[in-house]
CSV table of C-alpha atoms and ligand atoms in Angstrom, one decimal:
chain,number,residue,atom,x,y,z
C,10,UNK,CA,37.9,-71.0,48.4
C,11,UNK,CA,36.3,-73.3,51.0
C,12,UNK,CA,37.7,-73.4,54.5
C,13,UNK,CA,39.1,-76.9,53.8
C,14,UNK,CA,40.9,-75.5,50.7
C,15,UNK,CA,42.5,-72.7,52.9
C,16,UNK,CA,43.6,-75.4,55.3
C,17,UNK,CA,45.1,-77.6,52.6
C,18,UNK,CA,47.0,-74.6,51.0
C,19,UNK,CA,48.3,-73.7,54.4
C,20,UNK,CA,49.4,-77.3,55.1
C,21,UNK,CA,51.4,-77.3,51.9
C,22,UNK,CA,53.0,-73.9,52.7
C,23,UNK,CA,54.0,-74.9,56.2
C,24,UNK,CA,55.2,-78.4,55.2
C,25,UNK,CA,57.5,-76.9,52.5
C,26,UNK,CA,59.0,-74.7,55.2
C,27,UNK,CA,59.5,-77.3,57.9
C,28,UNK,CA,59.9,-80.7,56.3
C,29,UNK,CA,63.7,-80.7,56.7
C,30,UNK,CA,63.8,-79.4,60.3
C,31,UNK,CA,65.1,-81.8,62.9
C,32,UNK,CA,65.5,-79.3,65.7
C,33,UNK,CA,62.1,-79.9,67.4
C,34,UNK,CA,60.2,-77.7,64.9
C,35,UNK,CA,59.6,-80.4,62.4
C,36,UNK,CA,56.4,-80.8,60.4
C,37,UNK,CA,55.1,-83.5,62.7
C,38,UNK,CA,55.2,-81.1,65.6
C,39,UNK,CA,53.0,-78.8,63.6
C,40,UNK,CA,50.6,-81.7,62.8
C,41,UNK,CA,50.4,-82.7,66.5
C,42,UNK,CA,49.7,-79.2,67.6
C,43,UNK,CA,47.0,-78.8,64.9
C,44,UNK,CA,45.3,-82.1,65.9
C,45,UNK,CA,45.4,-81.2,69.6
C,46,UNK,CA,44.3,-77.6,69.0
C,47,UNK,CA,41.3,-79.0,67.1
C,48,UNK,CA,40.4,-81.4,69.9
C,49,UNK,CA,40.6,-78.6,72.5
C,50,UNK,CA,38.6,-76.3,70.2
C,51,UNK,CA,35.8,-78.8,69.9
C,52,UNK,CA,35.8,-79.3,73.7
C,53,UNK,CA,35.8,-75.5,74.3
C,54,UNK,CA,33.4,-74.5,71.6
C,55,UNK,CA,36.2,-72.4,69.9
C,56,UNK,CA,36.3,-71.6,66.2
C,57,UNK,CA,37.9,-74.8,64.6
C,58,UNK,CA,39.0,-73.0,61.4
C,59,UNK,CA,40.9,-70.2,63.2
C,60,UNK,CA,42.4,-72.7,65.6
C,61,UNK,CA,43.7,-75.0,62.8
C,62,UNK,CA,45.1,-72.1,60.8
C,63,UNK,CA,46.9,-70.5,63.8
C,64,UNK,CA,48.2,-74.0,64.8
C,65,UNK,CA,49.6,-74.7,61.4
C,66,UNK,CA,51.3,-71.3,61.1
C,67,UNK,CA,52.3,-70.9,64.8
C,68,UNK,CA,56.0,-71.6,64.3
C,69,UNK,CA,56.5,-69.8,60.9
C,70,UNK,CA,57.1,-66.5,62.7
C,71,UNK,CA,59.4,-68.0,65.4
C,72,UNK,CA,62.2,-65.6,66.2
C,73,UNK,CA,64.7,-68.5,66.2
C,74,UNK,CA,63.8,-69.1,62.5
C,75,UNK,CA,63.7,-65.5,61.3
C,76,UNK,CA,66.0,-62.5,61.5
C,77,UNK,CA,63.4,-60.9,63.8
C,78,UNK,CA,59.9,-61.5,65.0
C,79,UNK,CA,58.5,-58.7,62.8
C,80,UNK,CA,60.0,-60.3,59.7
C,81,UNK,CA,58.4,-63.6,60.7
C,82,UNK,CA,55.0,-62.1,61.3
C,83,UNK,CA,55.2,-60.3,58.0
C,84,UNK,CA,55.9,-63.7,56.3
C,85,UNK,CA,52.6,-65.1,57.8
C,86,UNK,CA,50.7,-61.9,57.0
C,87,UNK,CA,51.9,-62.0,53.3
C,88,UNK,CA,50.9,-65.6,53.0
C,89,UNK,CA,47.4,-65.0,54.4
C,90,UNK,CA,46.8,-62.0,52.2
C,91,UNK,CA,47.9,-64.0,49.2
C,92,UNK,CA,45.5,-66.7,50.2
C,93,UNK,CA,42.7,-64.1,50.1
C,94,UNK,CA,41.6,-64.7,53.6
C,95,UNK,CA,39.2,-62.0,55.0
C,96,UNK,CA,40.9,-59.3,57.1
C,97,UNK,CA,39.0,-60.3,60.2
C,98,UNK,CA,40.3,-63.9,60.0
C,99,UNK,CA,43.8,-62.7,59.2
C,100,UNK,CA,44.0,-60.5,62.2
C,101,UNK,CA,42.5,-63.2,64.5
C,102,UNK,CA,45.2,-65.6,63.3
C,103,UNK,CA,48.1,-63.1,63.5
C,104,UNK,CA,47.1,-62.0,66.9
C,105,UNK,CA,47.4,-65.5,68.2
C,106,UNK,CA,50.8,-66.1,66.6
C,107,UNK,CA,52.2,-62.8,67.8
C,108,UNK,CA,51.2,-63.5,71.5
C,109,UNK,CA,51.4,-67.2,72.2
C,110,UNK,CA,55.1,-67.9,72.5
C,111,UNK,CA,56.8,-68.9,75.8
C,112,UNK,CA,60.2,-67.3,75.3
C,113,UNK,CA,61.5,-68.2,78.7
C,114,UNK,CA,58.4,-66.8,80.4
C,115,UNK,CA,59.8,-63.3,79.7
C,116,UNK,CA,57.2,-61.2,77.9
C,117,UNK,CA,54.2,-59.8,79.5
C,118,UNK,CA,51.5,-61.2,77.3
C,119,UNK,CA,48.4,-59.8,75.8
C,120,UNK,CA,45.3,-61.9,76.7
C,121,UNK,CA,44.7,-64.5,74.1
C,122,UNK,CA,41.4,-65.2,72.4
C,123,UNK,CA,39.7,-68.6,73.2
C,124,UNK,CA,41.2,-69.9,69.9
C,125,UNK,CA,44.6,-68.6,70.9
C,126,UNK,CA,44.3,-70.3,74.3
C,127,UNK,CA,43.6,-73.7,72.6
C,128,UNK,CA,46.6,-73.3,70.2
C,129,UNK,CA,48.9,-72.2,73.0
C,130,UNK,CA,47.8,-75.2,75.2
C,131,UNK,CA,48.3,-77.6,72.3
C,132,UNK,CA,51.8,-76.2,71.7
C,133,UNK,CA,52.7,-76.4,75.4
C,134,UNK,CA,51.3,-80.0,75.7
C,135,UNK,CA,53.7,-81.0,72.9
C,136,UNK,CA,56.6,-79.9,75.1
C,137,UNK,CA,55.4,-82.3,77.8
C,138,UNK,CA,55.3,-86.1,78.2
C,139,UNK,CA,57.2,-88.6,76.2
C,140,UNK,CA,57.2,-86.4,73.1
C,141,UNK,CA,58.4,-83.4,75.1
C,142,UNK,CA,61.3,-85.4,76.3
C,143,UNK,CA,62.2,-86.5,72.8
C,144,UNK,CA,62.0,-82.9,71.5
C,145,UNK,CA,64.1,-81.6,74.4
C,146,UNK,CA,66.8,-84.2,73.7
C,147,UNK,CA,66.7,-83.6,69.9
C,148,UNK,CA,66.9,-79.8,70.4
C,149,UNK,CA,69.8,-80.2,72.8
C,150,UNK,CA,71.7,-82.4,70.4
C,151,UNK,CA,71.0,-79.9,67.6
C,152,UNK,CA,72.5,-77.1,69.8
C,153,UNK,CA,75.5,-79.3,70.9
C,154,UNK,CA,74.3,-79.3,74.6
C,155,UNK,CA,75.1,-82.0,77.1
C,156,UNK,CA,72.4,-84.3,78.4
C,157,UNK,CA,73.2,-83.5,82.0
C,158,UNK,CA,75.9,-81.9,84.1
C,159,UNK,CA,75.4,-82.5,87.8
C,160,UNK,CA,77.4,-79.3,88.7
C,161,UNK,CA,74.8,-77.1,87.0
C,162,UNK,CA,71.8,-75.7,89.0
C,163,UNK,CA,68.6,-74.6,87.3
C,164,UNK,CA,68.5,-70.8,86.6
C,165,UNK,CA,65.5,-69.4,88.3
C,166,UNK,CA,65.3,-65.9,86.7
C,167,UNK,CA,66.6,-65.7,83.2
C,168,UNK,CA,66.7,-63.0,80.5
C,169,UNK,CA,65.6,-64.1,77.1
C,170,UNK,CA,69.3,-64.1,76.0
C,171,UNK,CA,70.2,-66.5,78.8
C,172,UNK,CA,67.2,-68.7,78.0
C,173,UNK,CA,68.4,-68.9,74.4
C,174,UNK,CA,72.1,-69.3,75.3
C,175,UNK,CA,73.9,-72.5,74.8
C,176,UNK,CA,75.0,-72.8,78.4
C,177,UNK,CA,72.3,-75.1,79.7
C,178,UNK,CA,71.8,-78.9,79.4
C,179,UNK,CA,68.8,-80.9,78.4
C,180,UNK,CA,68.0,-81.8,82.0
C,181,UNK,CA,68.1,-78.2,83.0
C,182,UNK,CA,65.5,-77.4,80.4
C,183,UNK,CA,63.0,-79.5,82.3
C,184,UNK,CA,63.3,-77.1,85.3
C,185,UNK,CA,63.6,-73.9,83.1
C,186,UNK,CA,60.5,-74.7,81.1
C,187,UNK,CA,58.9,-78.1,81.0
C,188,UNK,CA,57.9,-78.5,84.7
C,189,UNK,CA,56.4,-75.0,84.7
C,190,UNK,CA,54.0,-75.6,81.9
C,191,UNK,CA,51.4,-77.6,83.8
C,192,UNK,CA,50.4,-74.5,85.7
C,193,UNK,CA,50.2,-72.4,82.6
C,194,UNK,CA,47.5,-74.2,80.8
C,195,UNK,CA,44.4,-72.3,79.8
C,196,UNK,CA,41.7,-74.8,79.1
C,197,UNK,CA,40.3,-77.5,81.4
C,198,UNK,CA,41.0,-80.4,79.0
C,199,UNK,CA,44.6,-79.2,78.6
C,200,UNK,CA,45.0,-79.0,82.4
C,201,UNK,CA,43.9,-82.6,82.7
C,202,UNK,CA,46.2,-83.8,79.9
C,203,UNK,CA,49.1,-81.8,81.3
C,204,UNK,CA,48.8,-83.5,84.7
C,205,UNK,CA,49.4,-86.9,83.1
C,206,UNK,CA,52.3,-85.7,81.0
C,207,UNK,CA,53.8,-83.8,83.9
C,208,UNK,CA,53.7,-86.9,86.1
C,209,UNK,CA,55.5,-88.8,83.3
C,210,UNK,CA,58.3,-86.1,83.3
C,211,UNK,CA,58.7,-86.6,87.1
C,212,UNK,CA,58.9,-90.4,86.8
C,213,UNK,CA,61.4,-90.0,84.0
C,214,UNK,CA,63.6,-87.6,86.1
C,215,UNK,CA,63.5,-89.9,89.1
C,216,UNK,CA,64.6,-92.9,87.0
C,217,UNK,CA,67.2,-90.7,85.2
C,218,UNK,CA,68.9,-89.7,88.5
C,219,UNK,CA,68.7,-93.2,89.9
C,220,UNK,CA,70.5,-94.5,86.9
C,221,UNK,CA,73.0,-91.6,87.1
C,222,UNK,CA,73.8,-92.7,90.6
C,223,UNK,CA,74.1,-96.4,89.5
C,224,UNK,CA,71.2,-97.3,91.8
C,225,UNK,CA,68.9,-99.0,89.3
D,317,ADP,P1,60.1,-71.8,72.9
D,317,ADP,O1,58.6,-72.0,73.0
D,317,ADP,O2,60.7,-71.6,74.3
D,317,ADP,O3,60.5,-70.7,71.9
D,317,ADP,P2,60.3,-74.0,71.2
D,317,ADP,O4,58.9,-74.4,71.5
D,317,ADP,O5,60.5,-73.3,70.0
D,317,ADP,O6,60.8,-73.1,72.4
D,317,ADP,O7,61.2,-75.2,71.4
D,317,ADP,C1,61.2,-76.3,70.5
D,317,ADP,C2,61.4,-77.6,71.3
D,317,ADP,O8,62.8,-77.6,71.9
D,317,ADP,C3,60.5,-77.7,72.6
D,317,ADP,O9,60.2,-79.1,72.8
D,317,ADP,C4,61.3,-77.1,73.7
D,317,ADP,O10,61.0,-77.6,74.9
D,317,ADP,C5,62.7,-77.5,73.3
D,317,ADP,N1,63.7,-76.6,73.7
D,317,ADP,C6,63.6,-75.2,73.7
D,317,ADP,N2,64.7,-74.6,74.3
D,317,ADP,C7,65.4,-75.6,74.7
D,317,ADP,C8,66.7,-75.7,75.4
D,317,ADP,N3,67.3,-74.6,75.8
D,317,ADP,N4,67.2,-76.9,75.7
D,317,ADP,C9,66.5,-78.1,75.3
D,317,ADP,N5,65.4,-78.1,74.7
D,317,ADP,C10,64.8,-76.9,74.4
D,318,NI,NI1,55.5,-75.0,68.4
């Protein structure tokens, strides 16, 4: 199989899993992360094939979508074995997927390969800017959370259970995750893009609070 055939087969597999998801993990999130990971990989001189494969598969093992992370990773491993991908590529891809997630900033993470850094940056960029705001609102609606509650303060230190709990609001998620991402980017290009998207979040929040107070 050619590299392009591996990618096409992987696109079909992932699309079949995600096409009906409206919780922020939809197929178009995967496409955006793949496209951005490829752009970052080209800028960084990373392996474009590994980046694309890991980007396409990065949410398949998500612990929110599987009974456990192990079960999710096995799903990815089984798929890659069935594709007939060489062991070396399989472990490079699995290693990225197992170590890139944010999870409330909880887990001490193993250093990522250059390809992993590109995919992680691409995933994090998709949580920022106009698209990040849309995804946060969509996810909050999906979970039945409020847009905003002025009585709630951002939780500085959270356990994973608290981070995943239904207690928060969409606006709190900006403080608990989105506004922290800018400083967590790995690659120079992602750092630059994150600056712009971060500034957009701040403009958005400023307008949001002004409207909340009936000022604008
Ligand atoms: P994580 O990386 O923390 O596991 P995901 O990337 O799976 O989260 O989240 C999918 C989308 O939903 C992202 O845009 C993310 O910012 C948003 N999201 C995640 N958790 C929350 C939350 N508690 N409230 C609102 N949006 C959330
Ligand atoms: Ni993702």
